[in-house]
Amino acid sequence: TQGKCAELKVNGTDDIAIGDYLATYSEAGIAGKARPGDMVFAIALEAYATDDSLGVIDAYILPWRFPFVDRTISGITLANGANNDIDTSYKEFLRITGPTAAFSISGFTKGYDGAVLTVYNSVAFDMTITNDATSTAANRILTLTGADVTLTGVSVANFRYSSTDGRWILLGTQG
């Protein structure tokens, strides 16, 4: 798919797209970063094309996808009560610790199309999954029930991110 990528910039300002040919930009200028799930990859075709060795390069953006997600189990400490916009750090599995009473989650950061997230509540207190509220809109959760979902004690919830809906979709729960 052709299209501009807001995360990869030429000299830090201009968006570049798949198929763009970039010439005479500094290596540092092209070195914008792509997030996990971004559909771009830059290849330097000519490094140091000038005699002054200033690092002028040409690059071509290819439509490749790389699995940048972190598949390790990550512990995350949450608080009692509401927990909004929880940073996933591109993890696929979050193990919740911390709450000493009932708590809720309303959304997760770093969602990209197709991202999968398993949340394991390892504490003995109820976890409520808030339906489409509180967190930043693109980080929110759709429970598909039209209401909040409460899991009792130790439990698991599985989510998948839909860029079409701009939400995490609750796929299933246990506990």
Backbone as JSON Lines, residues from 0, in Angstrom:
{"i":0,"aa":"T","n":[0.84,-1.18,0.0],"ca":[0.0,0.0,0.0],"c":[0.88,1.24,0.0]}
{"i":1,"aa":"Q","n":[0.64,2.13,-0.92],"ca":[1.39,3.38,-0.95],"c":[0.75,4.34,0.04]}
{"i":2,"aa":"G","n":[1.53,5.24,0.59],"ca":[0.99,6.24,1.49],"c":[2.05,6.82,2.37]}
{"i":3,"aa":"K","n":[1.81,8.0,2.86],"ca":[2.78,8.69,3.7],"c":[2.88,8.02,5.05]}
{"i":4,"aa":"C","n":[4.07,8.03,5.62],"ca":[4.33,7.44,6.94],"c":[4.74,8.57,7.87]}
{"i":5,"aa":"A","n":[3.9,8.91,8.82],"ca":[4.16,10.03,9.72],"c":[5.33,9.77,10.66]}
{"i":6,"aa":"E","n":[5.75,8.51,10.81],"ca":[6.82,8.19,11.74],"c":[8.2,8.25,11.11]}
{"i":7,"aa":"L","n":[8.29,8.17,9.78],"ca":[9.57,8.18,9.1],"c":[9.68,9.49,8.34]}
{"i":8,"aa":"K","n":[10.69,10.29,8.66],"ca":[10.79,11.64,8.12],"c":[12.1,11.84,7.37]}
{"i":9,"aa":"V","n":[12.07,12.73,6.41],"ca":[13.28,13.19,5.75],"c":[13.71,14.46,6.47]}
{"i":10,"aa":"N","n":[14.93,14.45,6.97],"ca":[15.46,15.59,7.72],"c":[14.51,16.04,8.84]}
{"i":11,"aa":"G","n":[13.76,15.1,9.37],"ca":[12.91,15.37,10.52],"c":[11.65,16.14,10.23]}
{"i":12,"aa":"T","n":[11.36,16.45,8.95],"ca":[10.18,17.27,8.68],"c":[9.21,16.66,7.67]}
{"i":13,"aa":"D","n":[9.69,16.21,6.53],"ca":[8.8,15.75,5.46],"c":[8.48,14.27,5.59]}
{"i":14,"aa":"D","n":[7.18,13.93,5.56],"ca":[6.78,12.52,5.56],"c":[7.28,11.86,4.28]}
{"i":15,"aa":"I","n":[7.68,10.61,4.37],"ca":[8.06,9.87,3.18],"c":[7.16,8.65,3.05]}
{"i":16,"aa":"A","n":[7.05,8.15,1.84],"ca":[6.12,7.05,1.57],"c":[6.83,5.89,0.92]}
{"i":17,"aa":"I","n":[6.16,4.74,0.94],"ca":[6.65,3.56,0.26],"c":[6.85,3.92,-1.21]}
{"i":18,"aa":"G","n":[8.0,3.56,-1.74],"ca":[8.29,3.84,-3.14],"c":[8.98,5.16,-3.38]}
{"i":19,"aa":"D","n":[9.06,6.03,-2.38],"ca":[9.76,7.31,-2.56],"c":[11.25,7.06,-2.75]}
{"i":20,"aa":"Y","n":[11.85,7.84,-3.62],"ca":[13.28,7.79,-3.83],"c":[13.85,9.05,-3.2]}
{"i":21,"aa":"L","n":[14.79,8.88,-2.29],"ca":[15.33,10.0,-1.55],"c":[16.79,10.2,-1.92]}
{"i":22,"aa":"A","n":[17.15,11.39,-2.3],"ca":[18.54,11.65,-2.66],"c":[19.04,12.87,-1.9]}
{"i":23,"aa":"T","n":[20.3,12.88,-1.64],"ca":[21.03,14.0,-1.04],"c":[20.5,14.46,0.31]}
{"i":24,"aa":"Y","n":[20.01,13.56,1.12],"ca":[19.66,13.87,2.5],"c":[20.7,13.24,3.41]}
{"i":25,"aa":"S","n":[20.96,13.87,4.51],"ca":[21.97,13.34,5.42],"c":[21.48,12.05,6.06]}
{"i":26,"aa":"E","n":[22.41,11.21,6.45],"ca":[22.08,9.94,7.11],"c":[21.26,10.22,8.36]}
{"i":27,"aa":"A","n":[21.65,11.22,9.14],"ca":[20.91,11.56,10.36],"c":[19.5,12.02,10.03]}
{"i":28,"aa":"G","n":[19.34,12.75,8.93],"ca":[18.03,13.25,8.55],"c":[17.06,12.16,8.17]}
{"i":29,"aa":"I","n":[17.55,11.12,7.53],"ca":[16.68,10.03,7.1],"c":[16.4,9.07,8.25]}
{"i":30,"aa":"A","n":[17.2,9.15,9.28],"ca":[17.11,8.16,10.35],"c":[15.96,8.41,11.3]}
{"i":31,"aa":"G","n":[14.78,8.72,10.75],"ca":[13.58,8.76,11.58],"c":[13.3,7.33,12.04]}
{"i":32,"aa":"K","n":[12.42,7.14,13.0],"ca":[12.2,5.77,13.45],"c":[10.81,5.3,13.07]}
{"i":33,"aa":"A","n":[10.72,4.05,12.71],"ca":[9.44,3.44,12.4],"c":[8.98,2.66,13.62]}
{"i":34,"aa":"R","n":[7.68,2.73,13.92],"ca":[7.12,2.01,15.05],"c":[6.83,0.57,14.66]}
{"i":35,"aa":"P","n":[6.67,-0.31,15.66],"ca":[6.25,-1.67,15.34],"c":[4.94,-1.64,14.56]}
{"i":36,"aa":"G","n":[4.89,-2.45,13.52],"ca":[3.7,-2.51,12.69],"c":[3.75,-1.58,11.5]}
{"i":37,"aa":"D","n":[4.68,-0.58,11.5],"ca":[4.79,0.29,10.34],"c":[5.19,-0.54,9.14]}
{"i":38,"aa":"M","n":[4.68,-0.19,8.0],"ca":[4.91,-0.96,6.79],"c":[6.02,-0.35,5.94]}
{"i":39,"aa":"V","n":[7.1,0.07,6.55],"ca":[8.2,0.66,5.78],"c":[9.53,0.15,6.29]}
{"i":40,"aa":"F","n":[10.51,0.18,5.38],"ca":[11.88,-0.16,5.74],"c":[12.78,0.57,4.77]}
{"i":41,"aa":"A","n":[13.75,1.29,5.29],"ca":[14.64,2.07,4.42],"c":[15.93,1.32,4.19]}
{"i":42,"aa":"I","n":[16.36,1.27,2.95],"ca":[17.64,0.67,2.61],"c":[18.51,1.76,1.99]}
{"i":43,"aa":"A","n":[19.71,1.93,2.52],"ca":[20.65,2.88,1.94],"c":[21.25,2.24,0.7]}
{"i":44,"aa":"L","n":[21.05,2.86,-0.46],"ca":[21.57,2.31,-1.7],"c":[22.96,2.85,-2.03]}
{"i":45,"aa":"E","n":[23.22,4.07,-1.64],"ca":[24.53,4.67,-1.89],"c":[24.95,5.43,-0.66]}
{"i":46,"aa":"A","n":[25.88,4.88,0.09],"ca":[26.38,5.59,1.26],"c":[27.6,6.4,0.85]}
{"i":47,"aa":"Y","n":[27.72,7.59,1.36],"ca":[28.84,8.48,1.08],"c":[29.04,8.65,-0.42]}
{"i":48,"aa":"A","n":[27.99,9.09,-1.09],"ca":[28.05,9.27,-2.54],"c":[28.88,10.49,-2.94]}
{"i":49,"aa":"T","n":[29.24,11.33,-1.98],"ca":[30.05,12.51,-2.31],"c":[31.47,12.33,-1.8]}
{"i":50,"aa":"D","n":[32.36,13.1,-2.35],"ca":[33.77,13.01,-1.98],"c":[34.06,13.53,-0.58]}
{"i":51,"aa":"D","n":[33.16,14.34,-0.03],"ca":[33.45,14.94,1.27],"c":[33.06,14.05,2.45]}
{"i":52,"aa":"S","n":[32.52,12.87,2.18],"ca":[32.17,11.88,3.21],"c":[31.26,12.46,4.29]}
{"i":53,"aa":"L","n":[30.33,13.3,3.89],"ca":[29.38,13.87,4.85],"c":[28.21,12.93,5.11]}
{"i":54,"aa":"G","n":[28.24,11.78,4.54],"ca":[27.17,10.82,4.8],"c":[25.94,11.03,3.96]}
{"i":55,"aa":"V","n":[26.1,11.64,2.79],"ca":[24.96,11.8,1.9],"c":[24.59,10.42,1.37]}
{"i":56,"aa":"I","n":[23.31,10.07,1.47],"ca":[22.89,8.75,1.0],"c":[21.63,8.87,0.16]}
{"i":57,"aa":"D","n":[21.4,7.85,-0.61],"ca":[20.13,7.68,-1.3],"c":[19.45,6.52,-0.62]}
{"i":58,"aa":"A","n":[18.14,6.57,-0.51],"ca":[17.43,5.48,0.15],"c":[16.15,5.19,-0.61]}
{"i":59,"aa":"Y","n":[15.7,3.97,-0.51],"ca":[14.45,3.57,-1.13],"c":[13.61,2.92,-0.05]}
{"i":60,"aa":"I","n":[12.35,3.25,0.03],"ca":[11.46,2.74,1.06],"c":[10.71,1.53,0.5]}
{"i":61,"aa":"L","n":[10.86,0.4,1.17],"ca":[10.26,-0.84,0.7],"c":[9.07,-1.24,1.57]}
{"i":62,"aa":"P","n":[8.03,-1.83,0.98],"ca":[6.84,-2.22,1.75],"c":[7.03,-3.57,2.44]}
{"i":63,"aa":"W","n":[7.84,-3.58,3.49],"ca":[8.06,-4.79,4.26],"c":[7.55,-4.6,5.67]}
{"i":64,"aa":"R","n":[7.18,-5.68,6.29],"ca":[6.73,-5.62,7.68],"c":[7.62,-6.54,8.51]}
{"i":65,"aa":"F","n":[8.09,-6.02,9.61],"ca":[8.96,-6.78,10.49],"c":[8.27,-6.97,11.84]}
{"i":66,"aa":"P","n":[8.46,-8.11,12.48],"ca":[7.83,-8.37,13.78],"c":[8.6,-7.72,14.93]}
{"i":67,"aa":"F","n":[8.31,-6.45,15.19],"ca":[9.01,-5.72,16.24],"c":[8.41,-5.93,17.63]}
{"i":68,"aa":"V","n":[7.36,-6.7,17.75],"ca":[6.73,-6.88,19.05],"c":[7.63,-7.67,19.98]}
{"i":69,"aa":"D","n":[7.48,-7.42,21.25],"ca":[8.25,-8.12,22.28],"c":[7.37,-9.21,22.84]}
{"i":70,"aa":"R","n":[7.75,-10.44,22.63],"ca":[6.92,-11.57,23.03],"c":[7.25,-12.1,24.42]}
{"i":71,"aa":"T","n":[8.08,-11.4,25.16],"ca":[8.39,-11.81,26.52],"c":[7.25,-11.43,27.46]}
{"i":72,"aa":"I","n":[7.15,-12.12,28.58],"ca":[6.14,-11.77,29.58],"c":[6.64,-10.56,30.34]}
{"i":73,"aa":"S","n":[5.79,-9.57,30.44],"ca":[6.19,-8.33,31.09],"c":[5.3,-8.06,32.29]}
{"i":74,"aa":"G","n":[5.91,-7.86,33.45],"ca":[5.14,-7.48,34.63],"c":[4.84,-6.0,34.57]}
{"i":75,"aa":"I","n":[3.63,-5.64,34.95],"ca":[3.24,-4.23,34.99],"c":[2.5,-3.99,36.29]}
{"i":76,"aa":"T","n":[2.88,-2.94,36.99],"ca":[2.25,-2.62,38.27],"c":[1.15,-1.6,38.05]}
{"i":77,"aa":"L","n":[-0.06,-1.97,38.4],"ca":[-1.2,-1.06,38.28],"c":[-1.64,-0.62,39.68]}
{"i":78,"aa":"A","n":[-2.54,0.35,39.71],"ca":[-3.04,0.91,40.96],"c":[-4.46,0.42,41.23]}
{"i":79,"aa":"N","n":[-4.92,0.58,42.46],"ca":[-6.33,0.37,42.78],"c":[-7.14,1.4,41.99]}
{"i":80,"aa":"G","n":[-8.37,1.08,41.66],"ca":[-9.21,2.03,40.94],"c":[-8.9,2.04,39.45]}
{"i":81,"aa":"A","n":[-9.08,3.21,38.82],"ca":[-8.98,3.33,37.37],"c":[-7.53,3.37,36.88]}
{"i":82,"aa":"N","n":[-7.26,2.62,35.83],"ca":[-5.96,2.61,35.15],"c":[-6.23,2.88,33.68]}
{"i":83,"aa":"N","n":[-5.78,4.04,33.19],"ca":[-6.06,4.48,31.83],"c":[-4.78,4.52,31.0]}
{"i":84,"aa":"D","n":[-4.92,4.32,29.7],"ca":[-3.79,4.44,28.77],"c":[-2.56,3.7,29.27]}
{"i":85,"aa":"I","n":[-2.71,2.43,29.56],"ca":[-1.63,1.59,30.08],"c":[-0.59,1.38,28.98]}
{"i":86,"aa":"D","n":[0.66,1.66,29.29],"ca":[1.75,1.52,28.32],"c":[2.09,0.04,28.11]}
{"i":87,"aa":"T","n":[1.86,-0.46,26.91],"ca":[2.16,-1.86,26.61],"c":[3.62,-2.07,26.24]}
{"i":88,"aa":"S","n":[4.31,-1.0,25.86],"ca":[5.7,-1.1,25.38],"c":[5.83,-2.19,24.31]}
{"i":89,"aa":"Y","n":[4.8,-2.34,23.49],"ca":[4.75,-3.31,22.4],"c":[4.9,-4.76,22.88]}
{"i":90,"aa":"K","n":[4.5,-5.01,24.11],"ca":[4.5,-6.38,24.64],"c":[3.23,-7.08,24.17]}
{"i":91,"aa":"E","n":[3.28,-8.4,24.11],"ca":[2.1,-9.18,23.77],"c":[1.46,-9.81,25.0]}
{"i":92,"aa":"F","n":[2.19,-9.79,26.13],"ca":[1.68,-10.42,27.34],"c":[2.03,-9.55,28.53]}
{"i":93,"aa":"L","n":[1.0,-9.05,29.21],"ca":[1.2,-8.23,30.41],"c":[0.7,-8.98,31.63]}
{"i":94,"aa":"R","n":[1.55,-9.1,32.65],"ca":[1.19,-9.74,33.92],"c":[0.97,-8.64,34.95]}
{"i":95,"aa":"I","n":[-0.27,-8.46,35.37],"ca":[-0.62,-7.38,36.29],"c":[-0.31,-7.75,37.73]}
{"i":96,"aa":"T","n":[0.37,-6.82,38.41],"ca":[0.58,-6.89,39.85],"c":[0.24,-5.52,40.42]}
{"i":97,"aa":"G","n":[0.17,-5.42,41.73],"ca":[-0.01,-4.13,42.37],"c":[-1.31,-3.88,43.09]}
{"i":98,"aa":"P","n":[-2.45,-4.03,42.42],"ca":[-3.7,-3.69,43.1],"c":[-3.93,-4.51,44.37]}
{"i":99,"aa":"T","n":[-4.44,-3.8,45.4],"ca":[-4.8,-4.46,46.67],"c":[-6.3,-4.33,46.9]}
{"i":100,"aa":"A","n":[-7.0,-3.96,45.84],"ca":[-8.46,-3.85,45.84],"c":[-8.91,-3.93,44.38]}
{"i":101,"aa":"A","n":[-10.21,-3.86,44.15],"ca":[-10.73,-3.91,42.79],"c":[-10.11,-2.78,41.96]}
{"i":102,"aa":"F","n":[-9.96,-3.04,40.66],"ca":[-9.37,-2.04,39.76],"c":[-9.98,-2.19,38.38]}
{"i":103,"aa":"S","n":[-9.72,-1.19,37.54],"ca":[-10.25,-1.24,36.17],"c":[-9.15,-0.84,35.18]}
{"i":104,"aa":"I","n":[-9.33,-1.32,33.95],"ca":[-8.46,-0.9,32.85],"c":[-9.36,-0.39,31.74]}
{"i":105,"aa":"S","n":[-8.97,0.75,31.13],"ca":[-9.82,1.33,30.1],"c":[-9.14,1.42,28.75]}
{"i":106,"aa":"G","n":[-7.82,1.11,28.68],"ca":[-7.16,1.17,27.39],"c":[-5.67,0.96,27.49]}
{"i":107,"aa":"F","n":[-5.07,0.74,26.31],"ca":[-3.63,0.46,26.21],"c":[-3.02,1.31,25.11]}
{"i":108,"aa":"T","n":[-1.79,1.73,25.31],"ca":[-1.08,2.49,24.29],"c":[-0.46,1.56,23.27]}
{"i":109,"aa":"K","n":[0.07,2.16,22.22],"ca":[0.86,1.47,21.19],"c":[0.08,0.41,20.43]}
{"i":110,"aa":"G","n":[-1.19,0.68,20.17],"ca":[-1.97,-0.23,19.35],"c":[-1.65,-0.02,17.87]}
{"i":111,"aa":"Y","n":[-1.54,-1.08,17.13],"ca":[-1.37,-1.02,15.68],"c":[-2.2,-2.16,15.1]}
{"i":112,"aa":"D","n":[-2.57,-2.04,13.84],"ca":[-3.51,-2.99,13.25],"c":[-3.03,-4.43,13.41]}
{"i":113,"aa":"G","n":[-3.87,-5.23,14.04],"ca":[-3.57,-6.64,14.23],"c":[-2.8,-6.97,15.5]}
{"i":114,"aa":"A","n":[-2.4,-5.96,16.26],"ca":[-1.65,-6.22,17.5],"c":[-2.47,-7.11,18.42]}
{"i":115,"aa":"V","n":[-1.79,-8.05,19.06],"ca":[-2.42,-8.99,19.98],"c":[-1.89,-8.71,21.38]}
{"i":116,"aa":"L","n":[-2.78,-8.73,22.37],"ca":[-2.37,-8.49,23.74],"c":[-3.14,-9.41,24.68]}
{"i":117,"aa":"T","n":[-2.4,-10.11,25.53],"ca":[-3.0,-10.92,26.59],"c":[-2.68,-10.25,27.91]}
{"i":118,"aa":"V","n":[-3.7,-10.03,28.73],"ca":[-3.53,-9.41,30.03],"c":[-3.88,-10.45,31.09]}
{"i":119,"aa":"Y","n":[-2.89,-10.75,31.95],"ca":[-3.06,-11.74,33.01],"c":[-3.13,-11.0,34.34]}
{"i":120,"aa":"N","n":[-4.3,-11.04,34.98],"ca":[-4.49,-10.45,36.29],"c":[-4.04,-11.47,37.33]}
{"i":121,"aa":"S","n":[-2.86,-11.23,37.92],"ca":[-2.29,-12.2,38.87],"c":[-2.67,-11.91,40.31]}
{"i":122,"aa":"V","n":[-3.47,-10.87,40.54],"ca":[-3.87,-10.54,41.91],"c":[-5.28,-11.07,42.17]}
{"i":123,"aa":"A","n":[-5.65,-11.18,43.43],"ca":[-6.91,-11.81,43.82],"c":[-8.1,-10.83,43.82]}
{"i":124,"aa":"F","n":[-7.94,-9.68,43.15],"ca":[-9.0,-8.68,43.17],"c":[-9.62,-8.53,41.79]}
{"i":125,"aa":"D","n":[-10.91,-8.17,41.79],"ca":[-11.66,-8.08,40.53],"c":[-11.06,-7.02,39.61]}
{"i":126,"aa":"M","n":[-11.01,-7.37,38.3],"ca":[-10.54,-6.48,37.26],"c":[-11.72,-6.16,36.35]}
{"i":127,"aa":"T","n":[-12.05,-4.88,36.23],"ca":[-13.12,-4.45,35.33],"c":[-12.51,-3.89,34.06]}
{"i":128,"aa":"I","n":[-12.99,-4.37,32.92],"ca":[-12.56,-3.86,31.62],"c":[-13.6,-2.83,31.2]}
{"i":129,"aa":"T","n":[-13.18,-1.58,31.16],"ca":[-14.08,-0.47,30.86],"c":[-14.37,-0.42,29.37]}
{"i":130,"aa":"N","n":[-15.65,-0.35,29.02],"ca":[-16.06,-0.32,27.62],"c":[-16.04,1.1,27.06]}
{"i":131,"aa":"D","n":[-15.15,1.35,26.09],"ca":[-15.13,2.55,25.25],"c":[-15.26,3.86,26.02]}
{"i":132,"aa":"A","n":[-14.46,4.03,27.07],"ca":[-14.51,5.26,27.86],"c":[-13.17,5.49,28.56]}
{"i":133,"aa":"T","n":[-12.98,6.71,29.02],"ca":[-11.91,7.15,29.92],"c":[-10.54,7.31,29.26]}
{"i":134,"aa":"S","n":[-9.97,6.28,28.66],"ca":[-8.66,6.4,28.01],"c":[-8.78,7.27,26.75]}
{"i":135,"aa":"T","n":[-7.65,7.69,26.22],"ca":[-7.61,8.38,24.94],"c":[-8.33,7.52,23.91]}
{"i":136,"aa":"A","n":[-9.1,8.14,23.01],"ca":[-9.97,7.41,22.09],"c":[-9.27,6.24,21.39]}
{"i":137,"aa":"A","n":[-8.09,6.43,20.82],"ca":[-7.41,5.38,20.06],"c":[-6.85,4.27,20.96]}
{"i":138,"aa":"N","n":[-6.88,4.47,22.28],"ca":[-6.38,3.46,23.22],"c":[-7.49,2.67,23.9]}
{"i":139,"aa":"R","n":[-8.72,3.03,23.63],"ca":[-9.86,2.44,24.34],"c":[-10.14,1.0,23.94]}
{"i":140,"aa":"I","n":[-10.98,0.37,24.75],"ca":[-11.35,-1.03,24.57],"c":[-12.84,-1.12,24.22]}
{"i":141,"aa":"L","n":[-13.17,-1.95,23.23],"ca":[-14.56,-2.3,22.96],"c":[-14.77,-3.71,23.5]}
{"i":142,"aa":"T","n":[-15.68,-3.83,24.46],"ca":[-15.94,-5.15,25.06],"c":[-16.9,-5.98,24.21]}
{"i":143,"aa":"L","n":[-17.59,-5.34,23.29],"ca":[-18.59,-5.96,22.42],"c":[-19.86,-6.37,23.16]}
{"i":144,"aa":"T","n":[-19.96,-5.99,24.43],"ca":[-21.19,-6.23,25.19],"c":[-21.98,-4.93,25.34]}
{"i":145,"aa":"G","n":[-21.34,-3.8,25.02],"ca":[-21.96,-2.5,25.23],"c":[-21.85,-2.03,26.67]}
{"i":146,"aa":"A","n":[-21.16,-2.82,27.49],"ca":[-21.02,-2.5,28.91],"c":[-19.64,-2.93,29.39]}
{"i":147,"aa":"D","n":[-19.31,-2.5,30.6],"ca":[-18.06,-2.94,31.22],"c":[-18.13,-4.44,31.49]}
{"i":148,"aa":"V","n":[-16.97,-5.09,31.52],"ca":[-16.89,-6.53,31.82],"c":[-16.02,-6.68,33.06]}
{"i":149,"aa":"T","n":[-16.55,-7.36,34.07],"ca":[-15.8,-7.57,35.32],"c":[-15.39,-9.03,35.44]}
{"i":150,"aa":"L","n":[-14.08,-9.23,35.66],"ca":[-13.53,-10.56,35.87],"c":[-13.21,-10.72,37.35]}
{"i":151,"aa":"T","n":[-13.5,-11.9,37.89],"ca":[-13.35,-12.14,39.31],"c":[-11.96,-12.7,39.63]}
{"i":152,"aa":"G","n":[-11.21,-11.95,40.42],"ca":[-9.9,-12.41,40.89],"c":[-8.92,-12.71,39.77]}
{"i":153,"aa":"V","n":[-8.1,-13.75,39.99],"ca":[-7.09,-14.13,39.01],"c":[-7.81,-14.49,37.7]}
{"i":154,"aa":"S","n":[-7.37,-13.84,36.6],"ca":[-8.1,-13.98,35.35],"c":[-7.22,-13.57,34.16]}
{"i":155,"aa":"V","n":[-7.75,-13.81,32.97],"ca":[-7.04,-13.46,31.73],"c":[-8.02,-12.83,30.76]}
{"i":156,"aa":"A","n":[-7.54,-11.81,30.01],"ca":[-8.33,-11.2,28.95],"c":[-7.46,-11.09,27.7]}
{"i":157,"aa":"N","n":[-8.04,-11.39,26.56],"ca":[-7.32,-11.32,25.28],"c":[-7.9,-10.22,24.4]}
{"i":158,"aa":"F","n":[-7.01,-9.46,23.78],"ca":[-7.4,-8.32,22.96],"c":[-6.69,-8.36,21.61]}
{"i":159,"aa":"R","n":[-7.31,-7.72,20.62],"ca":[-6.66,-7.49,19.32],"c":[-7.0,-6.07,18.91]}
{"i":160,"aa":"Y","n":[-6.0,-5.35,18.35],"ca":[-6.23,-3.96,17.96],"c":[-6.75,-3.88,16.54]}
{"i":161,"aa":"S","n":[-7.78,-3.07,16.35],"ca":[-8.35,-2.81,15.02],"c":[-8.11,-1.35,14.67]}
{"i":162,"aa":"S","n":[-7.29,-1.11,13.65],"ca":[-7.07,0.28,13.24],"c":[-8.31,0.84,12.56]}
{"i":163,"aa":"T","n":[-9.14,-0.01,11.99],"ca":[-10.39,0.44,11.39],"c":[-11.3,1.04,12.45]}
{"i":164,"aa":"D","n":[-11.4,0.37,13.59],"ca":[-12.23,0.86,14.69],"c":[-11.47,1.83,15.59]}
{"i":165,"aa":"G","n":[-10.15,1.8,15.51],"ca":[-9.33,2.64,16.39],"c":[-9.5,2.25,17.85]}
{"i":166,"aa":"R","n":[-9.64,0.95,18.09],"ca":[-9.88,0.44,19.44],"c":[-9.25,-0.94,19.61]}
{"i":167,"aa":"W","n":[-9.01,-1.3,20.87],"ca":[-8.67,-2.67,21.23],"c":[-9.99,-3.42,21.35]}
{"i":168,"aa":"I","n":[-10.08,-4.59,20.75],"ca":[-11.29,-5.4,20.78],"c":[-11.07,-6.53,21.8]}
{"i":169,"aa":"L","n":[-11.96,-6.66,22.77],"ca":[-11.91,-7.76,23.73],"c":[-12.37,-9.02,23.01]}
{"i":170,"aa":"L","n":[-11.48,-10.0,22.89],"ca":[-11.79,-11.24,22.18],"c":[-12.34,-12.32,23.08]}
{"i":171,"aa":"G","n":[-11.87,-12.32,24.33],"ca":[-12.33,-13.36,25.24],"c":[-11.71,-13.2,26.61]}
{"i":172,"aa":"T","n":[-12.31,-13.86,27.58],"ca":[-11.83,-13.8,28.96],"c":[-11.94,-15.16,29.62]}
{"i":173,"aa":"Q","n":[-11.19,-15.31,30.69],"ca":[-11.31,-16.49,31.52],"c":[-11.05,-16.06,32.97]}
{"i":174,"aa":"G","n":[-11.94,-16.46,33.86],"ca":[-11.78,-16.13,35.25],"c":[-12.85,-15.2,35.75]}
